[in-house]
PDB file of C-alpha atoms in Angstrom:
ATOM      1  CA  UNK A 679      16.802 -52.255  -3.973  1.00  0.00           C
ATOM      2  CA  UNK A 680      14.433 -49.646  -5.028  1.00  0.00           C
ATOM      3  CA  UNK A 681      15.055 -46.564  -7.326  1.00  0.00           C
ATOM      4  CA  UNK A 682      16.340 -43.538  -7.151  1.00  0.00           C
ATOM      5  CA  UNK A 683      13.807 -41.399  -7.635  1.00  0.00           C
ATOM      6  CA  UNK A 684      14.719 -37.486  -8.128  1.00  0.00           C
ATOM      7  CA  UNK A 685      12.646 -34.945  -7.502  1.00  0.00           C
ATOM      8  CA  UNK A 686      12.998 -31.372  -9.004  1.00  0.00           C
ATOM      9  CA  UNK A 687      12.694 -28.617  -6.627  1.00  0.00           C
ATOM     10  CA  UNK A 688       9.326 -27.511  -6.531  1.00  0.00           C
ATOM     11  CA  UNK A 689       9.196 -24.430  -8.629  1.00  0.00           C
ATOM     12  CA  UNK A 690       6.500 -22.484  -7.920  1.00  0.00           C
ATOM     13  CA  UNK A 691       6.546 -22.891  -4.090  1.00  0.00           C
ATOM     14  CA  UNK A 692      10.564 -21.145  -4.636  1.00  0.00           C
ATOM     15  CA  UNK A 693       8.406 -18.412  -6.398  1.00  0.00           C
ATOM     16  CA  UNK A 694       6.091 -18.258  -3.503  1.00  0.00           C
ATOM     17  CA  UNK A 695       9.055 -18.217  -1.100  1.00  0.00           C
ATOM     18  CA  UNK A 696      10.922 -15.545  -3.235  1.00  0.00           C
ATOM     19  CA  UNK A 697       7.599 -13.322  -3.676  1.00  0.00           C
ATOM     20  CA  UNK A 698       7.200 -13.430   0.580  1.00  0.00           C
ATOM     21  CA  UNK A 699      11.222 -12.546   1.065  1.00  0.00           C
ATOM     22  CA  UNK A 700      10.529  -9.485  -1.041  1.00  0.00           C
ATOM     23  CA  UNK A 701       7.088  -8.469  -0.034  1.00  0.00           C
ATOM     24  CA  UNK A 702       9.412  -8.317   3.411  1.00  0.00           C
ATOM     25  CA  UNK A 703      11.828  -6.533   1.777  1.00  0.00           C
ATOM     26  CA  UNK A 704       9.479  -3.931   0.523  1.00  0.00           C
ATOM     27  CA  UNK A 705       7.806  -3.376   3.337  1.00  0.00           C
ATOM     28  CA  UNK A 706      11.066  -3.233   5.355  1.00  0.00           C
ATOM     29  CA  UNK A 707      12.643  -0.362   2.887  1.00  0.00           C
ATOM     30  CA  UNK A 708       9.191   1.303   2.737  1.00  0.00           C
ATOM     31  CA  UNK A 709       9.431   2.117   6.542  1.00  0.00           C
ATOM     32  CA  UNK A 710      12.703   2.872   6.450  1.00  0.00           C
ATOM     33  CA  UNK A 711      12.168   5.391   3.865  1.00  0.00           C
ATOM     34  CA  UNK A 712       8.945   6.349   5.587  1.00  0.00           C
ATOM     35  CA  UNK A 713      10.062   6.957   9.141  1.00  0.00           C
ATOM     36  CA  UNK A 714      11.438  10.546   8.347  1.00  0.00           C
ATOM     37  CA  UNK A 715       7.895  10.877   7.536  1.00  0.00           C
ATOM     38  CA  UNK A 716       6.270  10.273  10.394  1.00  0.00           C
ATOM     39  CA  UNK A 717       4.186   7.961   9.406  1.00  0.00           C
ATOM     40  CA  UNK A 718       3.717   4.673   9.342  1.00  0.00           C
ATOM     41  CA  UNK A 719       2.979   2.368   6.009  1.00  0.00           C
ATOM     42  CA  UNK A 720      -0.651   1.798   7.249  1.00  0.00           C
ATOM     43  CA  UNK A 721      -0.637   5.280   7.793  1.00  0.00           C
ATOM     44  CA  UNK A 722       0.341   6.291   3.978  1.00  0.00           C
ATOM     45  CA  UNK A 723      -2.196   4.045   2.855  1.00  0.00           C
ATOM     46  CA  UNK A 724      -4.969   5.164   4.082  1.00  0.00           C
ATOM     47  CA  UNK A 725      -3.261   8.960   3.476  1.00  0.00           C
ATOM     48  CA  UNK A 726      -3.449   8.391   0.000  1.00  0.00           C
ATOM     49  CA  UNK A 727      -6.512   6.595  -0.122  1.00  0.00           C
ATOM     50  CA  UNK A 728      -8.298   9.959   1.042  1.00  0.00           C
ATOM     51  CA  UNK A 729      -6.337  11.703  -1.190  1.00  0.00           C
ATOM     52  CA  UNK A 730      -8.369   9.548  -4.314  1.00  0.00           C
ATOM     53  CA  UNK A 731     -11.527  10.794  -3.322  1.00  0.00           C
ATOM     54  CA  UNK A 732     -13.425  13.485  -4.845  1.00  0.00           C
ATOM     55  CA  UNK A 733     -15.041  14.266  -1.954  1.00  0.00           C
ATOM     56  CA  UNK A 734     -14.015  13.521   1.655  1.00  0.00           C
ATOM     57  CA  UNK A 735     -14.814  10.015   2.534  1.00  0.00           C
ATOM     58  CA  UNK A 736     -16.835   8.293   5.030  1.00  0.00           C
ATOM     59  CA  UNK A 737     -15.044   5.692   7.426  1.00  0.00           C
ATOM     60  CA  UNK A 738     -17.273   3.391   6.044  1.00  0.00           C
ATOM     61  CA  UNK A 739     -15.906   3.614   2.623  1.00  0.00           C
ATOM     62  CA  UNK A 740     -11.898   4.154   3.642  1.00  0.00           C
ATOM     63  CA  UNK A 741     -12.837   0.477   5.141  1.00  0.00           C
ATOM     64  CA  UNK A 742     -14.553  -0.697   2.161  1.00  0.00           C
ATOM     65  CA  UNK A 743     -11.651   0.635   0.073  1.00  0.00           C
ATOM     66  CA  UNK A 744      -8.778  -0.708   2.286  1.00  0.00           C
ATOM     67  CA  UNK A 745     -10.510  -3.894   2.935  1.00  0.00           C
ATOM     68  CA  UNK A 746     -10.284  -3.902   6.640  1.00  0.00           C
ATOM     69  CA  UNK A 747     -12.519  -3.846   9.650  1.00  0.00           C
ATOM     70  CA  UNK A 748     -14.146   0.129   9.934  1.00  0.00           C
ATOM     71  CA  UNK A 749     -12.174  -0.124  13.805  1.00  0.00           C
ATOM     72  CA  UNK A 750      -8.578  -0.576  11.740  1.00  0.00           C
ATOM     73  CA  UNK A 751      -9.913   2.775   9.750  1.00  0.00           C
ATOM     74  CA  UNK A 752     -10.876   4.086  13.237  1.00  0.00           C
ATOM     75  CA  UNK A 753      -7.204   3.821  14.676  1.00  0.00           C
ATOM     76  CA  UNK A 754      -5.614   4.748  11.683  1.00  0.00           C
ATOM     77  CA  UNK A 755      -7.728   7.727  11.321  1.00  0.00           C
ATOM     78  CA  UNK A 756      -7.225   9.542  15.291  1.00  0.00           C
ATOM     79  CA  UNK A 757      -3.398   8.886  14.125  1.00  0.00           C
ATOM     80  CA  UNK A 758      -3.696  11.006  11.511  1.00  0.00           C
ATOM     81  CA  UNK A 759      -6.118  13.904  12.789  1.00  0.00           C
ATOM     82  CA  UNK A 760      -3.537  13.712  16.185  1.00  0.00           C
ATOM     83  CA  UNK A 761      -0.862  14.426  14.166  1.00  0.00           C
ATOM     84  CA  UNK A 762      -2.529  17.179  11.519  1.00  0.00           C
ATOM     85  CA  UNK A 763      -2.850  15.225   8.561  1.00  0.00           C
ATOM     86  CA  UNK A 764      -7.030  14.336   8.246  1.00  0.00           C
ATOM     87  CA  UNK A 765      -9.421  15.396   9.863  1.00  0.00           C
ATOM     88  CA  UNK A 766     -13.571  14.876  10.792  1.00  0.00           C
ATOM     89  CA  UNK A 767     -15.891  17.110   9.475  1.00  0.00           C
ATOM     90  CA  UNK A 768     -19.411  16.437   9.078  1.00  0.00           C
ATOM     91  CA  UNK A 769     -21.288  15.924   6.217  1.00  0.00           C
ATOM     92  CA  UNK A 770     -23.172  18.388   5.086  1.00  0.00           C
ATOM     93  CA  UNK A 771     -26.114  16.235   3.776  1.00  0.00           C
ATOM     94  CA  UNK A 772     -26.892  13.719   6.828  1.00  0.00           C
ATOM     95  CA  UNK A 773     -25.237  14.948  10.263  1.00  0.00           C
ATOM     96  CA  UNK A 774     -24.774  11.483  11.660  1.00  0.00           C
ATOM     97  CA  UNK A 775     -22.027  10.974   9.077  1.00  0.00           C
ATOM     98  CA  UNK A 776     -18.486  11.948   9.523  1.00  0.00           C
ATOM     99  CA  UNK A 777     -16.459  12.440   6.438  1.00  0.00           C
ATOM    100  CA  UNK A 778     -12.819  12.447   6.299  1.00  0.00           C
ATOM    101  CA  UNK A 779     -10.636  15.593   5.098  1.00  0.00           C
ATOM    102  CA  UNK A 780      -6.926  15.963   4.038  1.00  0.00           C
ATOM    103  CA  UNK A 781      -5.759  19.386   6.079  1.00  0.00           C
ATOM    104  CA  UNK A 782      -2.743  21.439   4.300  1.00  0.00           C
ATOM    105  CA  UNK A 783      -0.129  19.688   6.821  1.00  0.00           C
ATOM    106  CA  UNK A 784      -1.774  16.054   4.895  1.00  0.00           C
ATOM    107  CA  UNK A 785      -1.166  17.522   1.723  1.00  0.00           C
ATOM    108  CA  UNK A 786       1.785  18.505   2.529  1.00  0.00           C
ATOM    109  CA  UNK A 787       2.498  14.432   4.091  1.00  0.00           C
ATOM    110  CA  UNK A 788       1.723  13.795   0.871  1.00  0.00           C
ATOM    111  CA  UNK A 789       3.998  15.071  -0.916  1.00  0.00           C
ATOM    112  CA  UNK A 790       7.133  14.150   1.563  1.00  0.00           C
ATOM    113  CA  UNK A 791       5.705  10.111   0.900  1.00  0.00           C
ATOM    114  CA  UNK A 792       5.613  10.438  -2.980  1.00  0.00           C
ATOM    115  CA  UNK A 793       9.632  11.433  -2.703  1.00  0.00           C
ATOM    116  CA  UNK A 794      10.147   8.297   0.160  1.00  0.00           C
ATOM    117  CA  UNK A 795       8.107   6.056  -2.225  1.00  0.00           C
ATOM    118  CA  UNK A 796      10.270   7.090  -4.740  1.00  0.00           C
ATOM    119  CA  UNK A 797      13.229   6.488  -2.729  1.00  0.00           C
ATOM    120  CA  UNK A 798      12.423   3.050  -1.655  1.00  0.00           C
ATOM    121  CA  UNK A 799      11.363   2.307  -4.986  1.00  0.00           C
ATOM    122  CA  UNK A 800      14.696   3.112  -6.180  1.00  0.00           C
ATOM    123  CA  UNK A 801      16.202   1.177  -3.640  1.00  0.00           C
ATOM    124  CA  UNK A 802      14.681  -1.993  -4.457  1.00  0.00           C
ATOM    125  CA  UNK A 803      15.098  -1.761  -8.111  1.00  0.00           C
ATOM    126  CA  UNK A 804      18.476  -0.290  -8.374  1.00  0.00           C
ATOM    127  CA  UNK A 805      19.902  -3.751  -9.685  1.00  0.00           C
ATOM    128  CA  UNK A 806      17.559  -3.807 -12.600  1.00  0.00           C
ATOM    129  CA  UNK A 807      18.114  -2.569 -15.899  1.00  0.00           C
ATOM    130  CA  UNK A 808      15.986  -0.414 -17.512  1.00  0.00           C
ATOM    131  CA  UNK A 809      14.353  -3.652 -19.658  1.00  0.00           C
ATOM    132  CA  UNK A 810      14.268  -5.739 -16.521  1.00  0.00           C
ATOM    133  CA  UNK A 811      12.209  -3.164 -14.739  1.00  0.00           C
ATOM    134  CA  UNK A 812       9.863  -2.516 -17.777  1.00  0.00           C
ATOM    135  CA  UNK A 813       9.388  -6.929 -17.776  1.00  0.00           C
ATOM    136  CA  UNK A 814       8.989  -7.283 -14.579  1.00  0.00           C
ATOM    137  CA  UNK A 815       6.055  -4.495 -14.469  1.00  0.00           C
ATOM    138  CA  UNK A 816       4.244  -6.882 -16.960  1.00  0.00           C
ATOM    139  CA  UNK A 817       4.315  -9.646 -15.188  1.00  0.00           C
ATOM    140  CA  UNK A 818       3.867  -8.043 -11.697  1.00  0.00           C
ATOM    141  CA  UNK A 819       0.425  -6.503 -13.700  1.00  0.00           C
ATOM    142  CA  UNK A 820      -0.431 -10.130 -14.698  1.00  0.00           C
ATOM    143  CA  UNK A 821      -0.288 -11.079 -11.181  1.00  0.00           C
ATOM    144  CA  UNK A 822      -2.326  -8.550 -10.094  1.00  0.00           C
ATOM    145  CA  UNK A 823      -5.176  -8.691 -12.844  1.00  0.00           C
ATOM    146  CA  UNK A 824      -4.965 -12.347 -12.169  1.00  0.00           C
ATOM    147  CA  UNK A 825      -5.184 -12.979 -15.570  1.00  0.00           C
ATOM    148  CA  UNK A 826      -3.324 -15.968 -16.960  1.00  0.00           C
ATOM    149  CA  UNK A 827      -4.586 -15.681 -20.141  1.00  0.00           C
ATOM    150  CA  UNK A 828      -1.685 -12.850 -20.928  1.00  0.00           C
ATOM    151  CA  UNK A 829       1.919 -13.310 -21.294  1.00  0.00           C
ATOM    152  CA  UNK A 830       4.424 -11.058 -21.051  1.00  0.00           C
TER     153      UNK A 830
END
């Protein structure tokens, strides 16, 4: 007869699984929250990516930045000028190069997707405490940095 042999539930493949359902989550509730908008998540992104820039941006760098292919930038960019948000102007050094430009109605996008960021943020954190929130910050920073040196 051979042994029972038990095997504990493979920890950090549940954390895996758990980190996926909510990454779902999030993006789920961000689009929710974000459809008011007009806009889609992509869309915010790359909204508030521009936003960052001292200057207006080349495609080029919104890629770069984003860490997609310049054609991703492309689409996501004729969304945004169709609909008022960005748009082309040239720059004023080198004429072959387009830069990108917040308008007043992107600004104004801008502001409407800080509130609806703030709303699904809410959302998704309403059944944390205060402490809870402030812990899991930490250790959602020492995923990020990737640095398993620090502990929370």
């Amino acid at each position: 007869m051979q042994p029972h042999i038990s095997r504990a539930p493979d920890a950090d493949g549940l954390l895996a699984e758990q980190l996926l359902r909510l990454t779902r989550r999030l993006h789920r509730i961000q689009k929710q929250h974000l459809e008011p908008v007009g806009i889609t998540p992509a869309q915010s992104r790359l909204l508030r990516t521009v936003a960052h820039w001292n200057e207006p941006p080349r495609m080029a760098d919104l890629a770069a930045r984003l860490e997609v292919v310049p054609r991703a930038v492309t689409t996501l960019v004729d969304a945004l000028e169709e609909s008022g948000n960005v748009r082309r102007v040239p720059d004023p050094t080198n004429r072959r190069v387009i830069r990108i430009e917040l308008t007043d109605a992107g600004r104004a996008t801008l502001r409407a997707l800080r509130s609806a960021r703030r709303g699904a943020a809410e959302e998704i954190l309403a059944p944390l405490t205060a402490d809870q929130r402030e812990v899991l910050g930490g250790l959602l920073t020492a995923l990020v940095d990737g640095s398993p040196g620090r502990r929370c």
